[in-house]
Each structure stands twice: as C-alpha cells, then as structure tokens.
PDB file of C-alpha atoms in Angstrom:
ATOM      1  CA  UNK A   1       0.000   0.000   0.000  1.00 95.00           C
ATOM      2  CA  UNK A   2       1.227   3.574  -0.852  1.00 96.00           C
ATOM      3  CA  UNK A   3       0.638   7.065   0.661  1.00 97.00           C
ATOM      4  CA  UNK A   4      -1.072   9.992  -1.681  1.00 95.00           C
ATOM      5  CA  UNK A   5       2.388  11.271  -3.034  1.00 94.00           C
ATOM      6  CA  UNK A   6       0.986  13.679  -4.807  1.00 95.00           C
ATOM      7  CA  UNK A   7      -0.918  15.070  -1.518  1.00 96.00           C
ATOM      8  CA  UNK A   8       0.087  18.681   0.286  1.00 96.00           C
ATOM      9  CA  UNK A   9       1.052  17.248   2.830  1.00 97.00           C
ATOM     10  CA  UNK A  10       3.450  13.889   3.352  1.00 97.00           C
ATOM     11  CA  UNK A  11       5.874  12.435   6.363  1.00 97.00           C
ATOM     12  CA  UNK A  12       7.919   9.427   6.771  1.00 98.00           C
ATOM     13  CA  UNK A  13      10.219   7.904   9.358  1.00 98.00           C
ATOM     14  CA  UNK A  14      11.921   5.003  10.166  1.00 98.00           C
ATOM     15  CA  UNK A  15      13.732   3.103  13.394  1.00 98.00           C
ATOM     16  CA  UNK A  16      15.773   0.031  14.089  1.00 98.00           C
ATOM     17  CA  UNK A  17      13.767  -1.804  16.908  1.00 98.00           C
ATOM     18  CA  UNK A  18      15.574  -4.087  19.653  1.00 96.00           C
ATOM     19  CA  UNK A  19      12.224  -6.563  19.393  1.00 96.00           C
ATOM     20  CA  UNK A  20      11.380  -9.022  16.351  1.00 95.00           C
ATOM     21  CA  UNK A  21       8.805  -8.382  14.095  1.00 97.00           C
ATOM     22  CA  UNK A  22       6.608 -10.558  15.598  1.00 96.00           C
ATOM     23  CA  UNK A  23       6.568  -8.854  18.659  1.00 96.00           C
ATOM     24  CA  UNK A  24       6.420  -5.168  16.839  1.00 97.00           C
ATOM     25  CA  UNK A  25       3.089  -6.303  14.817  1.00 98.00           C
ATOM     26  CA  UNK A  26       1.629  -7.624  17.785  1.00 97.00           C
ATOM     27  CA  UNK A  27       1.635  -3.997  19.129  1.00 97.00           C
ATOM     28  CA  UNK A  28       0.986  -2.398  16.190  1.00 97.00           C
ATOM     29  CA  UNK A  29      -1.964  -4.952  14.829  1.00 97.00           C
ATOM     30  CA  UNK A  30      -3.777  -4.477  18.760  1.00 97.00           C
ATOM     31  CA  UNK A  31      -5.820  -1.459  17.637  1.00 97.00           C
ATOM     32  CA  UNK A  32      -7.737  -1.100  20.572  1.00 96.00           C
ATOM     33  CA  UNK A  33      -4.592  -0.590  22.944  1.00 96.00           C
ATOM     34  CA  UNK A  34      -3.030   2.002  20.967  1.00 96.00           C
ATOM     35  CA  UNK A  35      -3.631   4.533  23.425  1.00 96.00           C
ATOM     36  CA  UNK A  36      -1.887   1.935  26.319  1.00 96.00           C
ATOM     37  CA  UNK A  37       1.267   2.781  24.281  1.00 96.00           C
ATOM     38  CA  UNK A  38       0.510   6.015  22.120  1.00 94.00           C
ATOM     39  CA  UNK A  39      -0.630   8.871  24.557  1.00 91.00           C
ATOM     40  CA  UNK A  40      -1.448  11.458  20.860  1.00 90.00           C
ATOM     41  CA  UNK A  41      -4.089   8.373  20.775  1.00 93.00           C
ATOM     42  CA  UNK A  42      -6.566   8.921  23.165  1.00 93.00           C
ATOM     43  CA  UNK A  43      -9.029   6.112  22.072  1.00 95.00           C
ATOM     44  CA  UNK A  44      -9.686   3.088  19.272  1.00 96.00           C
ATOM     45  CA  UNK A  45     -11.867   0.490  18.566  1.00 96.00           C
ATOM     46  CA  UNK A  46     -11.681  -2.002  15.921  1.00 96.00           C
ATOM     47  CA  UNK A  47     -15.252  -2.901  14.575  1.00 96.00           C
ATOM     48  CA  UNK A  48     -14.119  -6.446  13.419  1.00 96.00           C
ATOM     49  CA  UNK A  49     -11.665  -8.424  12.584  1.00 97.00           C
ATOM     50  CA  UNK A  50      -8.139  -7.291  12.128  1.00 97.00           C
ATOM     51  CA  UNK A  51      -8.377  -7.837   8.172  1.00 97.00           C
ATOM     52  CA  UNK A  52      -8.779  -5.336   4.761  1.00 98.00           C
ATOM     53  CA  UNK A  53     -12.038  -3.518   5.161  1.00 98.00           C
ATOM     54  CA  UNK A  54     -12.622  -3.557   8.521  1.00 98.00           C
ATOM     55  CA  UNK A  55     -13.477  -0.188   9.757  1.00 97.00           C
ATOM     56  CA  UNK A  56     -11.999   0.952  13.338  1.00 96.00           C
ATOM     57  CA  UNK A  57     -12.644   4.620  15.466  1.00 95.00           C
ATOM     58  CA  UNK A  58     -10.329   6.833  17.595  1.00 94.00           C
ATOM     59  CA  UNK A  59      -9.187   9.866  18.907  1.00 92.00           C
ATOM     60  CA  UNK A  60      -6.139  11.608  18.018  1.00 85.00           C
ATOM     61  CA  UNK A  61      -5.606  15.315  17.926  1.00 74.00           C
ATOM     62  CA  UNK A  62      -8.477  17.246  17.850  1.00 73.00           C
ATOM     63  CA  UNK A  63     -11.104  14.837  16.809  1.00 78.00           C
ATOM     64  CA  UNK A  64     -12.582  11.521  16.078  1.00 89.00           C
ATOM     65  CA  UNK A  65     -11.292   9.572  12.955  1.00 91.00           C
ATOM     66  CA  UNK A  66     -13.254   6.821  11.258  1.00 93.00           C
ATOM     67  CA  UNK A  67     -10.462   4.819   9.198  1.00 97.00           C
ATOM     68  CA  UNK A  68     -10.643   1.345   7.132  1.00 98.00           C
ATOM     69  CA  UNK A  69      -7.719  -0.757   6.775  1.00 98.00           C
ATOM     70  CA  UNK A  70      -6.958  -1.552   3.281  1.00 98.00           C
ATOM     71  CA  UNK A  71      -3.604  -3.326   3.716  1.00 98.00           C
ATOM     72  CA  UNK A  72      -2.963  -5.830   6.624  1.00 98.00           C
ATOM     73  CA  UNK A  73       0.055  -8.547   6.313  1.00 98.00           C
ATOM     74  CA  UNK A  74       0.787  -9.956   9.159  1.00 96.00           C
ATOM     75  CA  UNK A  75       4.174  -9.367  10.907  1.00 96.00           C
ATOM     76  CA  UNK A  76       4.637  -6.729   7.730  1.00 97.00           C
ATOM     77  CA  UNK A  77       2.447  -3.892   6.598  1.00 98.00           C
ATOM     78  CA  UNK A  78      -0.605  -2.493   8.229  1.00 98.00           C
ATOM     79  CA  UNK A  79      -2.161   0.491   6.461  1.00 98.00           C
ATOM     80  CA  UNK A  80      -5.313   2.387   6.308  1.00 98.00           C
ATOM     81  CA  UNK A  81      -7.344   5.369   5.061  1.00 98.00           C
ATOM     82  CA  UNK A  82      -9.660   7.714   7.236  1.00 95.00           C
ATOM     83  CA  UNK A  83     -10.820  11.205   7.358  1.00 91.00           C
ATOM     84  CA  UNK A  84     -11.611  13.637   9.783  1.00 88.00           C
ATOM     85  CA  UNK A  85     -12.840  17.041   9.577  1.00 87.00           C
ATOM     86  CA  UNK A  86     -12.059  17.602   5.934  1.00 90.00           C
ATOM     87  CA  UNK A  87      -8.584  16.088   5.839  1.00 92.00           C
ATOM     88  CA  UNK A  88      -8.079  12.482   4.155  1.00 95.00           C
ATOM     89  CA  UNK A  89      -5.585  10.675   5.711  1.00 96.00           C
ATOM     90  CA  UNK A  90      -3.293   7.934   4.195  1.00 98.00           C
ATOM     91  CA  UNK A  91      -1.148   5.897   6.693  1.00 97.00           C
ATOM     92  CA  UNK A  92       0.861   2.949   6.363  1.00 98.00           C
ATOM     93  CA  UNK A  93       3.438   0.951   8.648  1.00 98.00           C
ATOM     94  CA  UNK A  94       6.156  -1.296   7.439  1.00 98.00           C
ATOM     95  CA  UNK A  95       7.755  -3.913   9.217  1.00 98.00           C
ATOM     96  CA  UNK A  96      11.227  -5.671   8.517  1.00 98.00           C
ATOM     97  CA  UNK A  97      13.306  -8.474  10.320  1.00 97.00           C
ATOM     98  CA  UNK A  98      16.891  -7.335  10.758  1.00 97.00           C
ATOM     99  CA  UNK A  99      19.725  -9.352  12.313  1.00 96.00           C
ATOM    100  CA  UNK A 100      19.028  -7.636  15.391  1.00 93.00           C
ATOM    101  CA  UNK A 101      15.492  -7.277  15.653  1.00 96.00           C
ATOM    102  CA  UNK A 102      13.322  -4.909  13.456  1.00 98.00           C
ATOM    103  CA  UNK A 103      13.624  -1.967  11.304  1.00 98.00           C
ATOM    104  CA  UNK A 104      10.093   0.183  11.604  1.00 98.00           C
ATOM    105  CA  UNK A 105       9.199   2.139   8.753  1.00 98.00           C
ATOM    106  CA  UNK A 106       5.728   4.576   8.539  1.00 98.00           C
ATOM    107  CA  UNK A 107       4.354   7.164   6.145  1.00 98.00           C
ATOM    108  CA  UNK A 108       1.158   9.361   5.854  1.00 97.00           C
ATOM    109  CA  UNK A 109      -0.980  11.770   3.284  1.00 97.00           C
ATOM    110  CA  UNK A 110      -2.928  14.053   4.348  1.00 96.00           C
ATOM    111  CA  UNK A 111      -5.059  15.998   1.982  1.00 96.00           C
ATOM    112  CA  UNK A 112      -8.429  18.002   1.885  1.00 95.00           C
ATOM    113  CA  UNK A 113      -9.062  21.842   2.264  1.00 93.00           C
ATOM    114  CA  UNK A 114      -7.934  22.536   5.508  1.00 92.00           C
ATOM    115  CA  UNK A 115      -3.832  20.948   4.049  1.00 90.00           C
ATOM    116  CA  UNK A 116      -4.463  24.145   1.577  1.00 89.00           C
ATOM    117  CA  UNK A 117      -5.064  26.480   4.544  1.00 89.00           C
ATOM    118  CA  UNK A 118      -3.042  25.458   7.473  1.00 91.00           C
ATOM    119  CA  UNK A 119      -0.163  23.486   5.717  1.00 93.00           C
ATOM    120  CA  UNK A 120       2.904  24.686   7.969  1.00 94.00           C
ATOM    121  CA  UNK A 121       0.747  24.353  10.926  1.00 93.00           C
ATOM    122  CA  UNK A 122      -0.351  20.757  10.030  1.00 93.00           C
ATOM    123  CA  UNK A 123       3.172  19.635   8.408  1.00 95.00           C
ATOM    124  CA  UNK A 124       4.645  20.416  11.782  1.00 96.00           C
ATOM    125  CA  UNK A 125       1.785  18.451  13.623  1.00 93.00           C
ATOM    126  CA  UNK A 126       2.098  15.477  11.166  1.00 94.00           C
ATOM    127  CA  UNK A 127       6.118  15.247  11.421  1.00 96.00           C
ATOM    128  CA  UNK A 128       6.250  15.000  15.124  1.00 95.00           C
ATOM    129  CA  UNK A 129       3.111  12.822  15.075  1.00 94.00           C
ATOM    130  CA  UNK A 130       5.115  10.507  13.222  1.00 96.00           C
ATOM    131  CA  UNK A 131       8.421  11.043  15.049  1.00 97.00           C
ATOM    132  CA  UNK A 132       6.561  10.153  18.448  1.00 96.00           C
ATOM    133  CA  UNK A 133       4.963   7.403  16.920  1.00 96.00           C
ATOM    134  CA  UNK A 134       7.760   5.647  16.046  1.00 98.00           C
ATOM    135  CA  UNK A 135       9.273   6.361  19.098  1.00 97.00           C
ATOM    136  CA  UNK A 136       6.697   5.252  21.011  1.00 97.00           C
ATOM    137  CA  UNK A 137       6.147   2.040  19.551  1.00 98.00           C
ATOM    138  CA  UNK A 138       9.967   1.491  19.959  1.00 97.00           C
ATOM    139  CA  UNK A 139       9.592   2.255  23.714  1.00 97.00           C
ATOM    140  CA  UNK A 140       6.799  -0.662  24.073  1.00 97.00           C
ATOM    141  CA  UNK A 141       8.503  -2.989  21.699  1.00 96.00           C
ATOM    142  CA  UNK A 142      11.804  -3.008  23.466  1.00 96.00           C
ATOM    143  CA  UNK A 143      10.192  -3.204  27.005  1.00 94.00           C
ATOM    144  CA  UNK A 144       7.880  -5.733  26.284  1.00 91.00           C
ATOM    145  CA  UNK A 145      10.917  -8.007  24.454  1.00 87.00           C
ATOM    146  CA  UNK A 146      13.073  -7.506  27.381  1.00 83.00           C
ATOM    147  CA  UNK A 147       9.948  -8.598  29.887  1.00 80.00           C
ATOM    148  CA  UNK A 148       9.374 -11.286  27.682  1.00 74.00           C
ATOM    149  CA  UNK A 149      13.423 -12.316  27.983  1.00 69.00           C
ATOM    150  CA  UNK A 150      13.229 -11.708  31.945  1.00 69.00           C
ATOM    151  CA  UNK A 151       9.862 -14.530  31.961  1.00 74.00           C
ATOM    152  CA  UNK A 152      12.160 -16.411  29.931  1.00 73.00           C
ATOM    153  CA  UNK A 153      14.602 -16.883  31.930  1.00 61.00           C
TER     154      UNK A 153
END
C-alpha cells in the first residue's frame, strides 16, 4: 500500500527496533490498545476483525477519525485510510526483520481543504506525530521483548 504522493502534505520515518517483528506487529496490529502505548491516541476500537475492510474509530488530535484498513500482512504492513474534519488521511506501517530485531518504517498523506489552509501548521503536527509514533512504539517494543526475555529466563 502507498501514501497519496501527490498530496500537500506527506511524512515518513523510520527506526531500528531491539524486538522481532513478531513482537512489533503484535503492538501495532492491537488497535484497541493504541492509546496503552501512544498517549497522541486517546481512544480506538476495531469494529471487526483485524483484516482489509474492517473499519476501526479513535481519537487523536483534535477529533474523532473513522479509518478502514486496506492493507494488513501480518508481521509486515498495516495500512489504512480515514478522514476527519475535511482532511483524508493515508497511513501505512512497514515492518522488517533485521539481524538484530526490526527496522520500523511509517508514512502518511494528508489531503483536503484545511492541508491548503493550514499546511505549515499541520506539516509540523504530522512530522512530530510521526516522530513520536515511532518512538513510542519502539519504547513498548523493546520493554515488552526484554519482559518477555526476563519470563524467559
């Protein structure tokens, strides 16, 4: 799945991860507990199964979002579209096994009037949503991994 290249508005990162990808999609692919791990989520729901089509809510930033998934491979890609107050969102998150755990990578689109009228504003808010993102989900893949190594041993 691809973002809207040609939208106002684009950002992409990327981050090695100390966890495998297993453990990386199991965070990513639990919907609902975003917000356990993801405090610029404050709520999600997944309204069926984790598969293409399924729709899912939440709350991040100023108001709800109503998203589908169009691309989910497990322990590689989830991505989605959604919209919210005039903006159309494109997201996707990529997933690869390196020899010492997982390389992270994400991307969004956002387009719609209000990427016309605010866009330094929202390219700002959309960079540092992805930059906390990614570190984020780094934070709860590597603690989980090393809990997991702890019960382990």
């Amino acid at each position: 799945m691809d973002i809207d290249e040609n939208a106002p508005i684009t950002a992409s990162g990327s981050v090695e991860v100390a966890a495998s990808p297993l453990e990386v999609w199991a965070i990513l692919s639990d919907v609902g507990r975003w917000p356990t791990w993801n405090p610029d989520v404050r709520a999600a729901r997944l309204e069926g199964p984790l598969e293409a089509g399924t729709t899912f809510s939440w709350r991040a930033g100023p108001g709800k979002i109503t998203s589908v998934l169009r691309s989910v491979v497990a322990g590689r890609e989830l991505g989605w579209t959604g919209a919210t107050m005039g903006v159309r969102a494109v997201h996707v998150w990529r997933i690869e096994p390196t020899p010492w755990g997982a390389r992270v990578a994400t991307e969004e689109s956002w387009s719609g009037w209000p990427t016309r009228l605010m866009r330094k504003r929202m390219e700002r808010t959309l960079h540092e949503a992805v930059v906390t993102g990614l570190h984020n989900l780094k934070t709860e893949a590597e603690l989980r991994s090393r809990m997991a190594l702890r019960l382990a041993a």
